[in-house]
Coordinates of C-alpha atoms in Angstrom, one line a residue:
Chain A
G1 CA -83.8 -14.1 -71.3
Q2 CA -85.4 -11.3 -69.4
N3 CA -88.0 -12.2 -66.8
I4 CA -89.2 -9.9 -64.1
D5 CA -91.0 -11.7 -61.2
Q6 CA -93.0 -10.0 -58.4
P7 CA -96.0 -11.2 -56.4
T8 CA -99.3 -10.4 -57.9
E9 CA -101.0 -9.1 -54.7
M10 CA -100.2 -8.4 -51.1
T11 CA -102.2 -7.2 -48.2
A12 CA -101.0 -5.2 -45.2
T13 CA -102.3 -3.2 -42.3
E14 CA -102.3 0.5 -41.9
G15 CA -99.3 1.6 -39.9
A16 CA -97.4 -1.6 -40.6
I17 CA -94.4 -2.4 -42.7
V18 CA -94.4 -4.3 -46.1
Q19 CA -91.7 -5.5 -48.3
I20 CA -92.3 -6.2 -52.0
N21 CA -89.8 -8.4 -53.7
C22 CA -88.7 -8.4 -57.3
T23 CA -86.4 -10.8 -59.1
Y24 CA -84.9 -10.4 -62.5
Q25 CA -82.9 -12.4 -65.0
T26 CA -81.0 -10.5 -67.7
S27 CA -77.7 -10.6 -69.4
G28 CA -77.4 -6.8 -69.4
F29 CA -78.3 -4.6 -66.5
N30 CA -78.4 -0.9 -66.1
G31 CA -80.5 -0.4 -63.0
L32 CA -83.7 -1.3 -61.3
F33 CA -86.7 1.1 -61.0
W34 CA -89.7 1.0 -58.7
Y35 CA -92.8 2.9 -59.8
Q36 CA -96.2 3.4 -58.0
Q37 CA -99.4 3.2 -60.1
H38 CA -102.9 4.1 -58.6
A39 CA -105.8 2.7 -60.5
G40 CA -106.5 4.6 -63.7
E41 CA -103.4 6.7 -63.5
A42 CA -99.9 6.7 -65.0
P43 CA -96.9 5.3 -63.0
T44 CA -95.0 7.7 -60.8
F45 CA -91.3 7.2 -60.1
L46 CA -90.3 5.9 -56.6
S47 CA -86.7 4.9 -56.8
Y48 CA -83.7 3.8 -59.0
N49 CA -81.0 1.5 -57.8
V50 CA -77.9 0.7 -59.9
L51 CA -75.4 -0.2 -57.0
D52 CA -75.9 -2.8 -54.4
G53 CA -77.4 -1.8 -51.1
L54 CA -80.3 0.1 -49.6
E55 CA -81.6 3.5 -50.7
E56 CA -83.9 5.3 -48.2
K57 CA -86.4 8.0 -49.1
G58 CA -88.6 8.8 -46.3
R59 CA -91.1 6.0 -45.7
F60 CA -90.0 4.2 -48.8
S61 CA -86.6 2.3 -49.2
S62 CA -85.4 0.2 -52.1
F63 CA -82.7 -2.4 -52.0
L64 CA -80.7 -4.1 -54.7
S65 CA -78.4 -7.2 -54.9
R66 CA -77.0 -7.5 -58.4
S67 CA -75.4 -10.8 -57.7
K68 CA -78.7 -12.3 -56.8
G69 CA -80.8 -10.4 -59.3
Y70 CA -83.0 -9.3 -56.5
S71 CA -84.6 -6.1 -55.3
Y72 CA -87.2 -5.2 -52.8
L73 CA -89.3 -2.1 -52.0
L74 CA -89.9 -1.5 -48.4
L75 CA -92.8 0.6 -47.3
K76 CA -93.0 1.8 -43.6
E77 CA -95.8 3.3 -41.6
L78 CA -98.3 2.3 -44.2
Q79 CA -101.1 4.7 -45.0
M80 CA -104.4 4.0 -46.8
K81 CA -103.2 6.1 -49.8
D82 CA -100.4 3.6 -50.3
S83 CA -103.0 1.2 -51.7
A84 CA -101.7 0.9 -55.4
S85 CA -99.8 -1.2 -57.7
Y86 CA -96.1 -1.3 -57.4
L87 CA -94.2 -1.9 -60.6
C88 CA -90.7 -3.3 -60.7
A89 CA -88.8 -2.4 -63.9
E90 CA -85.2 -3.4 -65.0
M91 CA -83.3 -1.2 -67.4
D92 CA -81.6 -3.5 -69.9
S93 CA -78.4 -3.1 -71.9
N94 CA -80.2 -0.9 -74.5
Y95 CA -81.5 1.4 -71.7
Q96 CA -85.1 0.1 -72.3
L97 CA -87.3 -0.7 -69.3
I98 CA -88.5 -4.2 -68.9
W99 CA -91.6 -4.2 -66.7
G100 CA -92.9 -6.7 -64.2
A101 CA -96.6 -7.3 -64.0
G102 CA -96.9 -5.2 -60.8
T103 CA -97.9 -6.0 -57.2
K104 CA -101.2 -4.8 -56.1
L105 CA -100.9 -3.7 -52.5
I106 CA -104.1 -3.6 -50.4
I107 CA -104.0 -1.7 -47.2
K108 CA -106.5 -2.5 -44.5
P109 CA -107.4 -0.4 -41.5
Chain B
G1 CA -89.4 16.6 -61.4
A2 CA -90.0 16.9 -65.2
V3 CA -93.6 17.2 -66.4
V4 CA -95.1 15.3 -69.3
S5 CA -98.6 16.1 -70.5
Q6 CA -101.0 14.1 -72.6
H7 CA -103.9 15.1 -74.6
P8 CA -106.7 14.2 -74.6
S9 CA -107.0 12.5 -71.2
W10 CA -110.0 10.4 -72.5
V11 CA -111.6 10.0 -75.9
I12 CA -114.5 8.0 -77.2
C13 CA -114.6 7.3 -80.9
K14 CA -116.6 5.2 -83.4
S15 CA -115.2 2.1 -84.9
G16 CA -113.3 2.9 -88.2
T17 CA -112.3 6.4 -87.2
S18 CA -108.8 7.6 -86.3
V19 CA -107.7 9.1 -83.1
K20 CA -104.5 11.2 -82.4
I21 CA -103.0 11.4 -79.0
E22 CA -100.4 14.0 -78.1
C23 CA -97.5 13.7 -75.7
R24 CA -95.6 16.8 -74.6
S25 CA -92.5 17.3 -72.4
L26 CA -93.2 20.7 -70.8
D27 CA -89.9 21.6 -69.1
F28 CA -87.2 19.4 -70.7
Q29 CA -86.1 18.2 -74.1
A30 CA -87.1 14.6 -74.6
T31 CA -84.8 12.9 -77.0
T32 CA -86.6 9.6 -76.6
M33 CA -90.4 9.0 -76.1
F34 CA -92.1 5.8 -75.3
W35 CA -95.6 4.7 -76.0
Y36 CA -97.3 2.1 -73.8
R37 CA -100.6 0.4 -73.7
Q38 CA -102.2 -1.0 -70.6
F39 CA -105.3 -3.2 -70.4
P40 CA -107.3 -3.5 -67.2
K41 CA -105.4 -5.3 -64.4
Q42 CA -102.4 -5.9 -66.7
S43 CA -98.9 -4.5 -66.8
L44 CA -97.6 -1.9 -69.1
M45 CA -96.9 -3.1 -72.7
L46 CA -94.3 -1.1 -74.6
M47 CA -95.6 -0.4 -78.1
A48 CA -92.9 1.7 -79.6
T49 CA -89.9 3.8 -78.9
S50 CA -89.3 7.0 -80.8
N51 CA -86.3 9.2 -81.1
E52 CA -86.6 12.8 -82.2
G53 CA -86.4 13.1 -86.0
S54 CA -86.2 9.4 -86.8
K55 CA -88.6 6.6 -87.4
A56 CA -90.1 4.8 -84.4
T57 CA -89.0 1.4 -83.4
Y58 CA -92.0 -0.9 -82.9
E59 CA -92.3 -3.8 -80.6
Q60 CA -93.1 -7.2 -82.0
G61 CA -96.8 -7.6 -82.7
V62 CA -97.5 -3.9 -82.9
E63 CA -98.7 -2.8 -86.4
K64 CA -96.7 0.3 -87.4
D65 CA -99.3 1.1 -90.1
K66 CA -102.1 1.1 -87.5
F67 CA -100.3 3.0 -84.7
L68 CA -98.6 5.9 -86.4
I69 CA -96.0 7.6 -84.3
N70 CA -94.4 11.0 -85.1
H71 CA -91.7 12.6 -83.0
A72 CA -91.1 15.8 -84.9
S73 CA -89.6 17.8 -82.1
L74 CA -87.8 17.5 -78.8
T75 CA -91.0 18.3 -76.9
L76 CA -93.8 16.6 -78.9
S77 CA -94.7 13.0 -80.0
T78 CA -98.0 11.9 -81.4
L79 CA -99.6 8.5 -81.6
T80 CA -102.4 8.1 -84.1
V81 CA -104.6 5.0 -83.9
T82 CA -105.9 4.5 -87.4
S83 CA -109.2 2.7 -88.2
A84 CA -109.8 2.0 -84.5
H85 CA -111.7 -1.0 -83.4
P86 CA -113.3 -1.9 -80.1
E87 CA -110.3 -4.1 -79.3
D88 CA -108.0 -1.0 -79.4
S89 CA -109.9 0.3 -76.4
S90 CA -107.2 0.7 -73.7
F91 CA -105.2 3.1 -71.6
Y92 CA -102.4 4.7 -73.6
I93 CA -99.5 6.2 -71.7
C94 CA -96.5 8.0 -73.1
S95 CA -93.2 8.6 -71.3
A96 CA -90.2 10.7 -72.1
R97 CA -86.6 10.6 -71.3
G98 CA -84.0 13.3 -71.6
L99 CA -80.5 13.4 -72.7
A100 CA -78.4 10.5 -71.2
G101 CA -75.8 11.8 -68.9
G102 CA -76.1 9.9 -65.6
P103 CA -78.4 7.7 -63.7
D104 CA -81.1 10.3 -63.2
N105 CA -81.2 11.0 -66.9
Y106 CA -82.4 7.4 -67.6
E107 CA -85.6 8.0 -65.6
Q108 CA -88.7 7.9 -67.7
Y109 CA -91.3 10.6 -66.9
F110 CA -94.8 9.5 -67.6
G111 CA -97.7 11.4 -69.0
P112 CA -101.1 11.1 -67.2
G113 CA -102.4 8.7 -69.9
T114 CA -105.3 8.7 -72.3
R115 CA -108.2 6.4 -72.0
L116 CA -109.5 5.4 -75.4
T117 CA -112.9 3.8 -75.9
V118 CA -113.9 2.6 -79.3
T119 CA -117.6 2.0 -79.8

């Protein structure tokens, strides 16, 4: 089956680092996406991983382990504007995105 | 990055009427467009996938006669909610994907969404 799991909510402090985990189970895999979604807005693309390892983009990094069915999104130097939901999505064998329920990240001063 | 527009951004309609939502890819050809629905505090729910020039593929539980999708060109897809009811009130988001040719081409570009309220 296809099941995307990520924590429902996380809280972190401005300036700190937070890691949002995502696990998936699927028989077909064509990559793992992370999207950011602010309340009332559409998702915006953050990252795409298809090979194992860490991809760094400024303050955001994404990691993938295909053998473990595991990914994480790492946010450094947190800013208040990073308060949003972070959606993990796996691309299946039909190139369709299977979405997780999202992790609501709350940043406190 | 590629830009996808949606119109209208919000709409209020009376129960029993129909509403059309447009999704346009502004600077690329979208061979595939996706329509999603999102209720408050819930994840995106894929409603249907449409390829240009062919009939849309609807997800299980989505009524194709109620949610009419037309993808007549490589830059435009429309979703018509027919005989709308209050329970159809939701945030409708489209996304578009270009020609497959590599990892970056599988990215879905999202429109800004349309908030539908049925009274």
